[in-house]
mmCIF file of C-alpha atoms in Angstrom:
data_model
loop_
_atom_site.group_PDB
_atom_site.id
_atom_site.type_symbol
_atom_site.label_atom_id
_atom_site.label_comp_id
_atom_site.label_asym_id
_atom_site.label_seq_id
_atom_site.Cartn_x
_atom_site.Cartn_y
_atom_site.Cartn_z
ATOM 1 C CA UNK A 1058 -74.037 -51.099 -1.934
ATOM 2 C CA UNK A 1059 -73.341 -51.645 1.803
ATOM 3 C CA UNK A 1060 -73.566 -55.084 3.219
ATOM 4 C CA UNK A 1061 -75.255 -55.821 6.566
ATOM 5 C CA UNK A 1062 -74.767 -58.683 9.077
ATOM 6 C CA UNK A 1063 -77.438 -61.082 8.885
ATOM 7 C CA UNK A 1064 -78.020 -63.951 11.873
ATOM 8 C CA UNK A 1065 -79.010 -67.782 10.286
ATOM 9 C CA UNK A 1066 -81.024 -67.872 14.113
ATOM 10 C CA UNK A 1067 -82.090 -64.585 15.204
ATOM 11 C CA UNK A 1068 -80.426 -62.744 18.149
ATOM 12 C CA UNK A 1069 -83.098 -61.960 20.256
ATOM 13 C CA UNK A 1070 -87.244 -63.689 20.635
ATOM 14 C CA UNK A 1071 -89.105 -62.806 18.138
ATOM 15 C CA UNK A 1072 -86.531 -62.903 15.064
ATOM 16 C CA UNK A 1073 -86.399 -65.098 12.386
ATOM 17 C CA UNK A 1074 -85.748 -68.375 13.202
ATOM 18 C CA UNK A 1075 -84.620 -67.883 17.121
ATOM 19 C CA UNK A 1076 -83.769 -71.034 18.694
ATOM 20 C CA UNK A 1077 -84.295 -70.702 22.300
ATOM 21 C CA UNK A 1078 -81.936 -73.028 22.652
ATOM 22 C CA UNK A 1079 -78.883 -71.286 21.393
ATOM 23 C CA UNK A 1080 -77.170 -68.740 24.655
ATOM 24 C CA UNK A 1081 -76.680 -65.249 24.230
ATOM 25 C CA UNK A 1082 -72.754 -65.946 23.097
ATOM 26 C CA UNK A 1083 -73.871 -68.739 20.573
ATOM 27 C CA UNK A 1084 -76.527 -66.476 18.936
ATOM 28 C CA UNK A 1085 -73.413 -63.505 18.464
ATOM 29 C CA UNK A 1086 -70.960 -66.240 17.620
ATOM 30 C CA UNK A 1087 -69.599 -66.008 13.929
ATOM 31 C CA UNK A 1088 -70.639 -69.309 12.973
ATOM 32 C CA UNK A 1089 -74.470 -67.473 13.374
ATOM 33 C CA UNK A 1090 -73.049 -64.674 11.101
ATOM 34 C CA UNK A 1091 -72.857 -63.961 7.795
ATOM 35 C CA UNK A 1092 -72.598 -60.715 5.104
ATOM 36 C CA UNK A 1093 -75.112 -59.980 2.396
ATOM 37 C CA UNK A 1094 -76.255 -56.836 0.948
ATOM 38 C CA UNK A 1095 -78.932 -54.790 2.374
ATOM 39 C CA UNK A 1096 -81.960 -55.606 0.532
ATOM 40 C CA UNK A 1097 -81.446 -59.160 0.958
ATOM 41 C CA UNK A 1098 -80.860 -59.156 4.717
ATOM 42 C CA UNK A 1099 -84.065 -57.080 5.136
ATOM 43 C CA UNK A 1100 -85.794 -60.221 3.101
ATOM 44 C CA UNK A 1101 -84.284 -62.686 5.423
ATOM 45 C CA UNK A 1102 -84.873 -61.545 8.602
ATOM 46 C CA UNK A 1103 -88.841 -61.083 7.513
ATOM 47 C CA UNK A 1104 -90.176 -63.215 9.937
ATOM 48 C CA UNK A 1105 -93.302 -63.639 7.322
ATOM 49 C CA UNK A 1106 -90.654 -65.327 4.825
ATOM 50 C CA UNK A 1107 -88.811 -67.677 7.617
ATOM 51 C CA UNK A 1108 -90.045 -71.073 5.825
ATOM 52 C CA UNK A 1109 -88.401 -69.644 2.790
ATOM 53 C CA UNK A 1110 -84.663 -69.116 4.357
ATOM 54 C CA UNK A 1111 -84.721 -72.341 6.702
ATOM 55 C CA UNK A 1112 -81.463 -72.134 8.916
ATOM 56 C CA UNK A 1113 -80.317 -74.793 6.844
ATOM 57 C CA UNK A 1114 -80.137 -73.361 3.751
ATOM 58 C CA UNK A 1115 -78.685 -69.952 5.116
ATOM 59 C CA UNK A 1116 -75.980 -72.637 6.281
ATOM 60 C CA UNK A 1117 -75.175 -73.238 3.015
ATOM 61 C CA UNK A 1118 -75.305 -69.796 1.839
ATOM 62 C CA UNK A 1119 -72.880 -69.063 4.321
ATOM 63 C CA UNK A 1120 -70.663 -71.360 3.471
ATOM 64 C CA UNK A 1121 -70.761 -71.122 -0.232
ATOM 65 C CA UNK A 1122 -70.166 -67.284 0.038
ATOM 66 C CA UNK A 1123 -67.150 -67.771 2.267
ATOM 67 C CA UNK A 1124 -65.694 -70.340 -0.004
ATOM 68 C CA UNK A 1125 -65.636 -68.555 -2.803
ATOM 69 C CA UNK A 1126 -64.385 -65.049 -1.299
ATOM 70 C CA UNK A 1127 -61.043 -67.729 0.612
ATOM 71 C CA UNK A 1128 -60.667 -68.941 -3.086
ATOM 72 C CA UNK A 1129 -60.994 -65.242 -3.855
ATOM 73 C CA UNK A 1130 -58.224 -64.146 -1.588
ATOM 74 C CA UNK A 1131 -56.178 -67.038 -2.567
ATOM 75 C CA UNK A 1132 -55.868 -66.297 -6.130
ATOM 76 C CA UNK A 1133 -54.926 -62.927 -4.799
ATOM 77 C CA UNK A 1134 -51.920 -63.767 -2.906
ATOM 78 C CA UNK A 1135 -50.896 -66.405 -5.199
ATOM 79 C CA UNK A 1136 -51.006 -63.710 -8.189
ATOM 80 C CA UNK A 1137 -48.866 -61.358 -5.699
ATOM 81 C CA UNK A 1138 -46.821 -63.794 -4.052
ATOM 82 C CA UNK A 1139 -42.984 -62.740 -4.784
ATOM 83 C CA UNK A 1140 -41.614 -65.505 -6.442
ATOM 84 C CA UNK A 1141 -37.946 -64.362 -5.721
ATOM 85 C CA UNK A 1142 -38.650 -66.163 -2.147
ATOM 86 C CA UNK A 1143 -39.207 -69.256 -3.452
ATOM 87 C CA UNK A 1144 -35.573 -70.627 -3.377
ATOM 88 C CA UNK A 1145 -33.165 -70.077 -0.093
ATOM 89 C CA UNK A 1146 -29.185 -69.217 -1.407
ATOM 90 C CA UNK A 1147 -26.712 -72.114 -0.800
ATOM 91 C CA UNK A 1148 -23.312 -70.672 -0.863
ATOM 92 C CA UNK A 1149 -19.887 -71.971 -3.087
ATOM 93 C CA UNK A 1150 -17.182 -72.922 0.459
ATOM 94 C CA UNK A 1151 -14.568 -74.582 -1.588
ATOM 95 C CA UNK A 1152 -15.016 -73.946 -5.834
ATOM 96 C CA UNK A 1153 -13.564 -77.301 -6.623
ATOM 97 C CA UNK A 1154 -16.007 -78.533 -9.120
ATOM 98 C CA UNK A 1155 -16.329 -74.455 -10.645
ATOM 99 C CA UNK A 1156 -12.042 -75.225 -10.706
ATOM 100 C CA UNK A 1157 -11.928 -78.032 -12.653
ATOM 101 C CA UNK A 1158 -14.890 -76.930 -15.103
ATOM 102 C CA UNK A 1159 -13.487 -73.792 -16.248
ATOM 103 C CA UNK A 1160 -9.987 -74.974 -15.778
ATOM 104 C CA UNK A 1161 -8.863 -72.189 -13.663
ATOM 105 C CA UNK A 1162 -7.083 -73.366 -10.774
ATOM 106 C CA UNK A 1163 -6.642 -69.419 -9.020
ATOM 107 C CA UNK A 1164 -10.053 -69.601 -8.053
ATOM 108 C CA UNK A 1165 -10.438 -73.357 -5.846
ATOM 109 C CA UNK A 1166 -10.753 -71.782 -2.117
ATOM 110 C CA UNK A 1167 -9.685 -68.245 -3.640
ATOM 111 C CA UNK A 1168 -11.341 -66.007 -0.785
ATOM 112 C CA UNK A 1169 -11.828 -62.961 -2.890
ATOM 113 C CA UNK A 1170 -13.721 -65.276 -5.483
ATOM 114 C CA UNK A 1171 -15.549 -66.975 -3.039
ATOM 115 C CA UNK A 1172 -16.688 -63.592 -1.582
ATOM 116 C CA UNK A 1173 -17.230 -62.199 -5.011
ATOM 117 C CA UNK A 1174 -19.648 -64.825 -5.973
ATOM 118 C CA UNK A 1175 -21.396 -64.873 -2.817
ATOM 119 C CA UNK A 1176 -22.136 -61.616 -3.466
ATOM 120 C CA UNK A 1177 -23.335 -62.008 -6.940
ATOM 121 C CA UNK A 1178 -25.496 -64.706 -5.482
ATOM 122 C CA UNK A 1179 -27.501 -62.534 -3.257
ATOM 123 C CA UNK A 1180 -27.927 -60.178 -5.570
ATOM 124 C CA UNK A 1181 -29.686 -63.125 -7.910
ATOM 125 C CA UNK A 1182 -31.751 -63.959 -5.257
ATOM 126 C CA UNK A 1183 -33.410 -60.381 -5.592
ATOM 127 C CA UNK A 1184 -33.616 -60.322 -9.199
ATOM 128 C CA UNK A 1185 -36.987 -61.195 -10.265
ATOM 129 C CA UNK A 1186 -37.216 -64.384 -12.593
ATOM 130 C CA UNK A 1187 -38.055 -63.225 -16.224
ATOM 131 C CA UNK A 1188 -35.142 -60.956 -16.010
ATOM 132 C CA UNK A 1189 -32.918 -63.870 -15.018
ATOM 133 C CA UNK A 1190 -34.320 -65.682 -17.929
ATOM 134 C CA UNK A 1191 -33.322 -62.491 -20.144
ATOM 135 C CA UNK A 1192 -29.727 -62.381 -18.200
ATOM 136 C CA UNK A 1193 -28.895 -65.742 -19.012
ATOM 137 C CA UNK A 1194 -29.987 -65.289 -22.588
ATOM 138 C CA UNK A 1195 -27.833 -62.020 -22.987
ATOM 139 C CA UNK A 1196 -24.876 -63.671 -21.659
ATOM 140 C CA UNK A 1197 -25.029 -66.633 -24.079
ATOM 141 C CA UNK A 1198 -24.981 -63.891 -26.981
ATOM 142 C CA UNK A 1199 -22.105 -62.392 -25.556
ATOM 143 C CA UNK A 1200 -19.835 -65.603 -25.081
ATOM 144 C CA UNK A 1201 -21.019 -66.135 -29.062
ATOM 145 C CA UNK A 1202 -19.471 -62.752 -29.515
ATOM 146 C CA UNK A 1203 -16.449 -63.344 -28.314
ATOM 147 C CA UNK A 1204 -17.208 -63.625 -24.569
ATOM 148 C CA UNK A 1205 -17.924 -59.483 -24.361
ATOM 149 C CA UNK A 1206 -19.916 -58.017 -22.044
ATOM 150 C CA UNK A 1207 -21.583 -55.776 -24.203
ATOM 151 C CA UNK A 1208 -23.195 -55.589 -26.622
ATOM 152 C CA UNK A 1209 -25.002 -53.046 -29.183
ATOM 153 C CA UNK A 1210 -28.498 -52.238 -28.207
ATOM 154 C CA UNK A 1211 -29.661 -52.495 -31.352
ATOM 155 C CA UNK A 1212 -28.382 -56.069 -31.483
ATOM 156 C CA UNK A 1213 -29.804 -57.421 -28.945
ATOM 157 C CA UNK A 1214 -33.104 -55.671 -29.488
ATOM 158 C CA UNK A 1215 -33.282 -57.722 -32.870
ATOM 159 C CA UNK A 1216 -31.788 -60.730 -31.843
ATOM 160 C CA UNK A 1217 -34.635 -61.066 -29.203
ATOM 161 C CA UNK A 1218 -37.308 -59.424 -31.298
ATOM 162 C CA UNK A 1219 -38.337 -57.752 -28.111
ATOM 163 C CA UNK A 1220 -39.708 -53.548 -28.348
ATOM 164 C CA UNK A 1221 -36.725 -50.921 -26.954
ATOM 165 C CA UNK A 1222 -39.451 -50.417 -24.475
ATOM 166 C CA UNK A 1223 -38.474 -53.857 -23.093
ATOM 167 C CA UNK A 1224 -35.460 -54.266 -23.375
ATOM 168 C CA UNK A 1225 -34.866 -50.897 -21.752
ATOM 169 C CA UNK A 1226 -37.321 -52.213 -18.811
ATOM 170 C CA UNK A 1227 -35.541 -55.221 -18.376
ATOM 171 C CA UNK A 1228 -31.501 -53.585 -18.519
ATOM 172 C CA UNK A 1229 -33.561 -50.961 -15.973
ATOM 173 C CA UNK A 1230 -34.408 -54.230 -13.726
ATOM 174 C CA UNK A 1231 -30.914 -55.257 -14.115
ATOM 175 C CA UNK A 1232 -29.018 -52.176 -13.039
ATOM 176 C CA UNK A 1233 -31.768 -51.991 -10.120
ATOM 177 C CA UNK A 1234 -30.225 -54.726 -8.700
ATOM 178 C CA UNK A 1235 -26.275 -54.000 -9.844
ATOM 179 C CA UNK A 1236 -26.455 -56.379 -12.498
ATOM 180 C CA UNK A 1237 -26.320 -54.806 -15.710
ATOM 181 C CA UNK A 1238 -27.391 -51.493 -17.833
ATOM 182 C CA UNK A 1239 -27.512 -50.100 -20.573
ATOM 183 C CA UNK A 1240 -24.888 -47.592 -21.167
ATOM 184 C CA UNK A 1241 -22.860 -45.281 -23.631
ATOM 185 C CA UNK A 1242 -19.849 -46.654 -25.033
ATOM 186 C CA UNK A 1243 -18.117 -44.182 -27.091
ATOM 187 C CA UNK A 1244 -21.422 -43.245 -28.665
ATOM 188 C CA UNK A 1245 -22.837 -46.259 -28.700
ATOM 189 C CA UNK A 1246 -25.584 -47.487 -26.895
ATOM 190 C CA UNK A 1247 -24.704 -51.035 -25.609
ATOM 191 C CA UNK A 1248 -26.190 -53.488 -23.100
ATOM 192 C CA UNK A 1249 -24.031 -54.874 -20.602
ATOM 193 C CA UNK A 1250 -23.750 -57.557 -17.858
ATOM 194 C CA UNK A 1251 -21.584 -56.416 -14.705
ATOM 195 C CA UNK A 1252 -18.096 -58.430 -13.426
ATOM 196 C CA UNK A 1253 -18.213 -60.378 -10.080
ATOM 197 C CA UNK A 1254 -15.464 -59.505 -7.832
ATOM 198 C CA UNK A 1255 -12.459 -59.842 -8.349
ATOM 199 C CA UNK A 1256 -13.280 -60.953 -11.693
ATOM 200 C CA UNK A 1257 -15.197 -62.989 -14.729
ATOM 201 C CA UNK A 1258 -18.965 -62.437 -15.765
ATOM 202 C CA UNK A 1259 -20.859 -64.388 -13.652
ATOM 203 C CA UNK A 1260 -23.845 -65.927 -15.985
ATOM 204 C CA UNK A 1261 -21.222 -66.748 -18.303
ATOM 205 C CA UNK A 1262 -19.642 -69.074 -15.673
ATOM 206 C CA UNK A 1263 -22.844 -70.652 -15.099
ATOM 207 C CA UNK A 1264 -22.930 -71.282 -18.803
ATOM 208 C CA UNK A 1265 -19.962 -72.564 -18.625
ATOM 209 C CA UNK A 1266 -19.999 -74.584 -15.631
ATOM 210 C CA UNK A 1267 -23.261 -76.412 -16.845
ATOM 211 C CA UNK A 1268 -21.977 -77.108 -20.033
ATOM 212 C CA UNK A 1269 -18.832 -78.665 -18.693
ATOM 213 C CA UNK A 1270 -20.620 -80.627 -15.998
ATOM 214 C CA UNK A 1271 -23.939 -81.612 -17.900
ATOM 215 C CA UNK A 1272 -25.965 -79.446 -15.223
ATOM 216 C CA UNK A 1273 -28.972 -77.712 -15.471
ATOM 217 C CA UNK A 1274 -28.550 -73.451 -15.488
ATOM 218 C CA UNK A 1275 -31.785 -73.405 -14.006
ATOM 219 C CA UNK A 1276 -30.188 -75.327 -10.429
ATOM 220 C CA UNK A 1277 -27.971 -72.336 -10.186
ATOM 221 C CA UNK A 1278 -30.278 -69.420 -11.645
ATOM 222 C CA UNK A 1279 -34.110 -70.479 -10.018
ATOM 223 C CA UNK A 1280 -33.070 -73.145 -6.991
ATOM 224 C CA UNK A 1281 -29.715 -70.796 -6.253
ATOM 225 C CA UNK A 1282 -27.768 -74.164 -5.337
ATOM 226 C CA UNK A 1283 -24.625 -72.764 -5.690
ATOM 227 C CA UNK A 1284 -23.075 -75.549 -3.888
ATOM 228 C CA UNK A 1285 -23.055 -77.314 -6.820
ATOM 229 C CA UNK A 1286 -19.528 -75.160 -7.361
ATOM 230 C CA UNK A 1287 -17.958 -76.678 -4.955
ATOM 231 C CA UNK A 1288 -18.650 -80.328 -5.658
ATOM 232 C CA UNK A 1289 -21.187 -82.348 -8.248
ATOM 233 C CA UNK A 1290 -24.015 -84.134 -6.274
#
C-alpha cells in the first residue's frame, strides 16, 4: 500500500481545514505535512469529516507517527552500529611496565617489538568483539598447555562446547584479520593463534601482563589502551 502526503491545513481554499492565514510557503512547509496511507488521507481531506480530524489532533498524529518511525531508525543503527569503532588505539612508546611484567628486558624501547605490537594492535582494533572474547579464551588454553599456539581442533571444540560450525566461523574471523586459523599440522587439524613480530603470542602477553600487574584484559582487548605497556596509571 502506497502512502500519500496529507496537509493538517489544506493547501489551497476550499480544503480541509485551510487557514487563510497560513502563506503559500507555510501551507507547503513540512511542519503542514505528514504520510499516511491512501485510504486514510482520502478520509481526512473529506471536507464533510473536518470536525472529526481537527488540526490539532492531526498534530498529534503527526508527531506520534514520526516518533515512533526516529525510534524506529534508531534501533536500526544502534543494531548495525560497528562496535569495533567504539575504542580509538593508544600505542606502547616505551614497554617499561610490559618489561618488568614479563621479565624480559630485550623488549623495553626494542623498536622491532614496539612496531610488532603496534601492528598487532591495529589489527585488534578490526577484529570484531566476540571473536576477541574467543581469542583471549583460546590463548589461556594454550598457556595451560604449555604456552603452544596450537592446539587440536577437536580440543578446543570440547573444551568450549561450541558446534565445528563455530568454531570454524570464528578461526575463519580470525585468519580474516591475520590473527589465527585453523590449519593442518602433520595431519592434524589444529587451531592456532599467530606470533607478533619479531616474536611472542600476543594475547598471551596480555594474559600475562594483567596477571602480573592486577589489570583488567578487557583495558587492553575492548578500550585498546595499550599504553598501559609502557607505564601503570
Amino acid at each position: 500500500m502506497l502512502g500519500k502526503i496529507a496537509h493538517i491545513h489544506a493547501a489551497n481554499g476550499g480544503g480541509a481545514r485551510f487557514d487563510a492565514s497560513l502563506d503559500e510557503e507555510a501551507r507547503r512547509a513540512f511542519e503542514n505535512l505528514f504520510l499516511v496511507c491512501g485510504p486514510h488521507h482520502d478520509i481526512i481531506d473529506d471536507l464533510n469529516r473536518e470536525a472529526e480530524f481537527p488540526a490539532e489532533l492531526l498534530r498529534d498524529y503527526k508527531r506520534r507517527h514520526e516518533t515512533r518511525f526516529q525510534r524506529a531508525e534508531h534501533e536500526f543503527l544502534e543494531r548495525y552500529t560497528d562496535k569495533t569503532r567504539d575504542a580509538t588505539p593508544i600505542y606502547p612508546v616505551t614497554l617499561d611496565a610490559l618489561a618488568d611484567a614479563l621479565e624480559i628486558e630485550e623488549i623495553r624501547n626494542c623498536p622491532d617489538d614496539i612496531a610488532g605490537i603496534t601492528e598487532f594492535v591495529d589489527k585488534l582494533a578490526r577484529l570484531p568483539r566476540a571473536t576477541r572474547t574467543f581469542a583471549i579464551e583460546l590463548a589461556a588454553r594454550m598457556r595451560d598447555h604449555g604456552g603452544n599456539n596450537r592446539l587440536p581442533v577437536d580440543d578446543v571444540e570440547e573444551a568450549f562446547e561450541i558446534s565445528l560450525a563455530d568454531l570454524k566461523r570464528q578461526l575463519d574471523i580470525l585468519e580474516h584479520h591475520n590473527l589465527g586459523d585453523a590449519d593442518d599440522h602433520f595431519g592434524q587439524w589444529v587451531a592456532r593463534l599467530y606470533e607478533r613480530d619479531p616474536g611472542g603470542n600476543p594475547f598471551i602477553e596480555i594474559l600475562e601482563f594483567c596477571e602480573a600487574t592486577g589489570r583488567s584484559p578487557e583495558e587492553l582487548l575492548f578500550e585498546l589502551n595499550f599504553a598501559l605497556y609502557d607505564r601503570l596509571e
